[in-house]
Amino acid sequence: QARYWHAQSFKAQGSSFEARELYRSLFNDRQGEVAVLAGQRLGEMALAEEDYVAAGQEYRAVLEAFPESPLRAEMWLRLGESILARADSSAFPEALDAFGQALDAGPSPEVGYKARLSQGKVLSAQGEEDEALAVYTSLLREQRFRRFEGQTRLLIGQHYQELGQFDRALE
């Protein structure tokens, strides 16, 4: 844990090389949740650098090494986000699968909400507007996502705006 926090300090100081080396060492040591967190940070660093392929590889490595980690739902979510960020329409089914895996892994309400929301975004990007809207409106009906209602309604409004349905968007 001390090495993990040392890596966090390097990262906070902008010393990405040193942070990455320590995170990599911790991940390769395979010592429980510290290794999972180190792998997660490696993925986050790649995402921040907009290296979406590397981010996906990092998240996959964590999932393969620690398939039963309590953080697996979040790892699946991050993997899906990294795939979606590549903006490669041929990879959209893979992103949908990752978001589905996140939902199957017993996520926290926040991770579950983000995974469902991301599924809607993928469907919309694929031109499946009705299916995307169904995902968004289903989020409004679930009590556990009530705290995200404002964000969901804004997203629905943006969805209608992108479709040119301005009256519905304003509603």
mmCIF file of C-alpha atoms in Angstrom:
data_model
loop_
_atom_site.group_PDB
_atom_site.id
_atom_site.type_symbol
_atom_site.label_atom_id
_atom_site.label_comp_id
_atom_site.label_asym_id
_atom_site.label_seq_id
_atom_site.Cartn_x
_atom_site.Cartn_y
_atom_site.Cartn_z
ATOM 1 C CA GLN A 1 0.000 0.000 0.000
ATOM 2 C CA ALA A 2 2.882 2.367 0.711
ATOM 3 C CA ARG A 3 4.179 1.808 -2.828
ATOM 4 C CA TYR A 4 0.711 2.479 -4.195
ATOM 5 C CA TRP A 5 0.496 5.803 -2.351
ATOM 6 C CA HIS A 6 4.018 6.616 -3.466
ATOM 7 C CA ALA A 7 2.850 6.120 -7.065
ATOM 8 C CA GLN A 8 -0.185 8.305 -6.364
ATOM 9 C CA SER A 9 2.170 11.016 -5.121
ATOM 10 C CA PHE A 10 4.275 10.780 -8.268
ATOM 11 C CA LYS A 11 1.149 11.083 -10.392
ATOM 12 C CA ALA A 12 -0.084 14.109 -8.424
ATOM 13 C CA GLN A 13 3.286 15.782 -8.950
ATOM 14 C CA GLY A 14 3.088 15.184 -12.689
ATOM 15 C CA SER A 15 5.790 12.510 -12.693
ATOM 16 C CA SER A 16 3.874 10.135 -14.939
ATOM 17 C CA PHE A 17 6.848 7.950 -15.853
ATOM 18 C CA GLU A 18 7.686 7.178 -12.218
ATOM 19 C CA ALA A 19 4.021 6.671 -11.316
ATOM 20 C CA ARG A 20 3.510 4.328 -14.257
ATOM 21 C CA GLU A 21 6.590 2.283 -13.326
ATOM 22 C CA LEU A 22 5.415 1.838 -9.743
ATOM 23 C CA TYR A 23 1.844 1.007 -10.799
ATOM 24 C CA ARG A 24 3.190 -1.536 -13.292
ATOM 25 C CA SER A 25 5.370 -3.115 -10.602
ATOM 26 C CA LEU A 26 2.432 -3.330 -8.201
ATOM 27 C CA PHE A 27 0.174 -4.841 -10.848
ATOM 28 C CA ASN A 28 2.803 -7.421 -11.808
ATOM 29 C CA ASP A 29 3.226 -8.404 -8.138
ATOM 30 C CA ARG A 30 -0.443 -9.540 -8.108
ATOM 31 C CA GLN A 31 -0.917 -8.708 -4.414
ATOM 32 C CA GLY A 32 -4.704 -8.425 -4.050
ATOM 33 C CA GLU A 33 -6.686 -5.236 -4.345
ATOM 34 C CA VAL A 34 -3.590 -3.031 -4.479
ATOM 35 C CA ALA A 35 -2.709 -4.728 -7.764
ATOM 36 C CA VAL A 36 -6.258 -4.167 -9.042
ATOM 37 C CA LEU A 37 -6.085 -0.485 -8.101
ATOM 38 C CA ALA A 38 -2.677 -0.155 -9.743
ATOM 39 C CA GLY A 39 -4.033 -1.702 -12.936
ATOM 40 C CA GLN A 40 -7.002 0.642 -12.799
ATOM 41 C CA ARG A 41 -4.669 3.640 -12.492
ATOM 42 C CA LEU A 42 -2.652 2.448 -15.487
ATOM 43 C CA GLY A 43 -5.861 2.392 -17.508
ATOM 44 C CA GLU A 44 -6.870 5.834 -16.252
ATOM 45 C CA MET A 45 -3.489 7.255 -17.208
ATOM 46 C CA ALA A 46 -3.812 5.844 -20.729
ATOM 47 C CA LEU A 47 -7.337 7.293 -20.991
ATOM 48 C CA ALA A 48 -6.107 10.697 -19.842
ATOM 49 C CA GLU A 49 -3.473 10.553 -22.588
ATOM 50 C CA GLU A 50 -6.232 9.587 -25.062
ATOM 51 C CA ASP A 51 -4.520 6.277 -25.787
ATOM 52 C CA TYR A 52 -7.774 4.339 -25.827
ATOM 53 C CA VAL A 53 -6.269 1.126 -27.147
ATOM 54 C CA ALA A 54 -3.726 1.018 -24.313
ATOM 55 C CA ALA A 55 -6.449 1.864 -21.776
ATOM 56 C CA GLY A 56 -8.519 -1.054 -23.034
ATOM 57 C CA GLN A 57 -5.511 -3.348 -22.777
ATOM 58 C CA GLU A 58 -4.908 -2.274 -19.179
ATOM 59 C CA TYR A 59 -8.516 -2.885 -18.170
ATOM 60 C CA ARG A 60 -8.569 -6.259 -19.923
ATOM 61 C CA ALA A 61 -5.370 -7.237 -18.110
ATOM 62 C CA VAL A 62 -6.978 -6.427 -14.756
ATOM 63 C CA LEU A 63 -10.113 -8.403 -15.621
ATOM 64 C CA GLU A 64 -8.070 -11.400 -16.759
ATOM 65 C CA ALA A 65 -5.784 -11.356 -13.715
ATOM 66 C CA PHE A 66 -8.536 -10.667 -11.168
ATOM 67 C CA PRO A 67 -11.851 -11.940 -12.578
ATOM 68 C CA GLU A 68 -13.528 -11.994 -9.156
ATOM 69 C CA SER A 69 -12.383 -8.587 -7.929
ATOM 70 C CA PRO A 70 -15.020 -6.446 -6.238
ATOM 71 C CA LEU A 71 -13.994 -3.753 -8.738
ATOM 72 C CA ARG A 72 -14.752 -5.889 -11.804
ATOM 73 C CA ALA A 73 -17.990 -4.012 -12.613
ATOM 74 C CA GLU A 74 -16.059 -0.760 -12.725
ATOM 75 C CA MET A 75 -13.307 -2.377 -14.819
ATOM 76 C CA TRP A 76 -15.898 -3.570 -17.343
ATOM 77 C CA LEU A 77 -17.406 -0.078 -17.431
ATOM 78 C CA ARG A 78 -13.992 1.501 -18.023
ATOM 79 C CA LEU A 79 -13.201 -1.045 -20.710
ATOM 80 C CA GLY A 80 -16.452 -0.193 -22.483
ATOM 81 C CA GLU A 81 -15.728 3.527 -22.185
ATOM 82 C CA SER A 82 -12.257 3.078 -23.660
ATOM 83 C CA ILE A 83 -13.706 1.095 -26.582
ATOM 84 C CA LEU A 84 -16.415 3.702 -27.152
ATOM 85 C CA ALA A 85 -13.870 6.534 -27.004
ATOM 86 C CA ARG A 86 -12.063 5.052 -30.012
ATOM 87 C CA ALA A 87 -15.107 6.098 -32.081
ATOM 88 C CA ASP A 88 -14.740 2.966 -34.189
ATOM 89 C CA SER A 89 -18.244 1.866 -35.139
ATOM 90 C CA SER A 90 -17.050 -1.682 -35.794
ATOM 91 C CA ALA A 91 -16.154 -1.939 -32.083
ATOM 92 C CA PHE A 92 -19.578 -0.786 -30.820
ATOM 93 C CA PRO A 93 -20.825 -4.369 -30.254
ATOM 94 C CA GLU A 94 -17.733 -5.000 -28.118
ATOM 95 C CA ALA A 95 -18.504 -1.855 -26.108
ATOM 96 C CA LEU A 96 -22.118 -2.993 -25.624
ATOM 97 C CA ASP A 97 -20.845 -6.339 -24.392
ATOM 98 C CA ALA A 98 -18.488 -4.665 -21.892
ATOM 99 C CA PHE A 99 -21.324 -2.508 -20.534
ATOM 100 C CA GLY A 100 -23.489 -5.622 -20.242
ATOM 101 C CA GLN A 101 -20.702 -7.388 -18.345
ATOM 102 C CA ALA A 102 -20.524 -4.395 -15.990
ATOM 103 C CA LEU A 103 -24.240 -4.746 -15.286
ATOM 104 C CA ASP A 104 -23.912 -8.499 -14.753
ATOM 105 C CA ALA A 105 -21.107 -7.985 -12.223
ATOM 106 C CA GLY A 106 -23.372 -6.509 -9.525
ATOM 107 C CA PRO A 107 -22.379 -2.854 -9.874
ATOM 108 C CA SER A 108 -22.934 0.001 -7.455
ATOM 109 C CA PRO A 109 -25.848 2.256 -8.450
ATOM 110 C CA GLU A 110 -23.440 4.798 -9.956
ATOM 111 C CA VAL A 111 -21.554 2.235 -12.056
ATOM 112 C CA GLY A 112 -24.834 0.587 -13.067
ATOM 113 C CA TYR A 113 -26.257 3.937 -14.119
ATOM 114 C CA LYS A 114 -23.187 4.804 -16.173
ATOM 115 C CA ALA A 115 -23.191 1.386 -17.839
ATOM 116 C CA ARG A 116 -26.870 1.675 -18.821
ATOM 117 C CA LEU A 117 -26.389 5.259 -19.975
ATOM 118 C CA SER A 118 -23.418 4.177 -22.062
ATOM 119 C CA GLN A 119 -25.474 1.398 -23.625
ATOM 120 C CA GLY A 120 -27.921 4.089 -24.737
ATOM 121 C CA LYS A 121 -25.102 6.167 -26.172
ATOM 122 C CA VAL A 122 -23.819 3.209 -28.183
ATOM 123 C CA LEU A 123 -27.294 2.448 -29.488
ATOM 124 C CA SER A 124 -27.700 6.083 -30.494
ATOM 125 C CA ALA A 125 -24.313 6.084 -32.238
ATOM 126 C CA GLN A 126 -25.449 2.998 -34.149
ATOM 127 C CA GLY A 127 -28.550 4.878 -35.330
ATOM 128 C CA GLU A 128 -30.890 2.893 -33.092
ATOM 129 C CA GLU A 129 -32.555 6.014 -31.703
ATOM 130 C CA ASP A 130 -35.749 4.362 -30.436
ATOM 131 C CA GLU A 131 -33.755 1.731 -28.527
ATOM 132 C CA ALA A 132 -31.488 4.411 -27.061
ATOM 133 C CA LEU A 133 -34.480 6.450 -25.918
ATOM 134 C CA ALA A 134 -35.993 3.323 -24.350
ATOM 135 C CA VAL A 135 -32.794 2.852 -22.325
ATOM 136 C CA TYR A 136 -32.832 6.479 -21.167
ATOM 137 C CA THR A 137 -36.510 6.495 -20.187
ATOM 138 C CA SER A 138 -36.180 3.163 -18.371
ATOM 139 C CA LEU A 139 -33.604 4.807 -16.116
ATOM 140 C CA LEU A 140 -36.273 7.274 -14.978
ATOM 141 C CA ARG A 141 -38.540 4.438 -13.829
ATOM 142 C CA GLU A 142 -36.002 2.782 -11.564
ATOM 143 C CA GLN A 143 -35.979 4.054 -8.008
ATOM 144 C CA ARG A 144 -32.296 3.269 -7.450
ATOM 145 C CA PHE A 145 -31.401 5.777 -10.185
ATOM 146 C CA ARG A 146 -33.623 8.560 -8.798
ATOM 147 C CA ARG A 147 -30.634 10.683 -7.761
ATOM 148 C CA PHE A 148 -29.545 10.776 -11.420
ATOM 149 C CA GLU A 149 -32.947 11.968 -12.667
ATOM 150 C CA GLY A 150 -31.789 15.473 -13.579
ATOM 151 C CA GLN A 151 -28.853 14.167 -15.570
ATOM 152 C CA THR A 152 -31.084 11.616 -17.312
ATOM 153 C CA ARG A 153 -33.676 14.218 -18.263
ATOM 154 C CA LEU A 154 -30.953 16.457 -19.692
ATOM 155 C CA LEU A 155 -29.662 13.554 -21.748
ATOM 156 C CA ILE A 156 -33.162 12.823 -23.060
ATOM 157 C CA GLY A 157 -33.497 16.495 -24.000
ATOM 158 C CA GLN A 158 -30.177 16.365 -25.846
ATOM 159 C CA HIS A 159 -31.320 13.202 -27.575
ATOM 160 C CA TYR A 160 -34.462 14.920 -28.883
ATOM 161 C CA GLN A 161 -32.445 18.000 -29.845
ATOM 162 C CA GLU A 162 -30.072 15.885 -31.946
ATOM 163 C CA LEU A 163 -33.123 14.415 -33.684
ATOM 164 C CA GLY A 164 -34.407 17.913 -34.437
ATOM 165 C CA GLN A 165 -37.436 17.495 -32.162
ATOM 166 C CA PHE A 166 -36.994 20.805 -30.381
ATOM 167 C CA ASP A 167 -40.408 20.962 -28.690
ATOM 168 C CA ARG A 168 -39.860 17.550 -27.121
ATOM 169 C CA ALA A 169 -36.315 18.561 -26.174
ATOM 170 C CA LEU A 170 -37.591 21.625 -24.332
ATOM 171 C CA GLU A 171 -40.245 19.530 -22.602
#
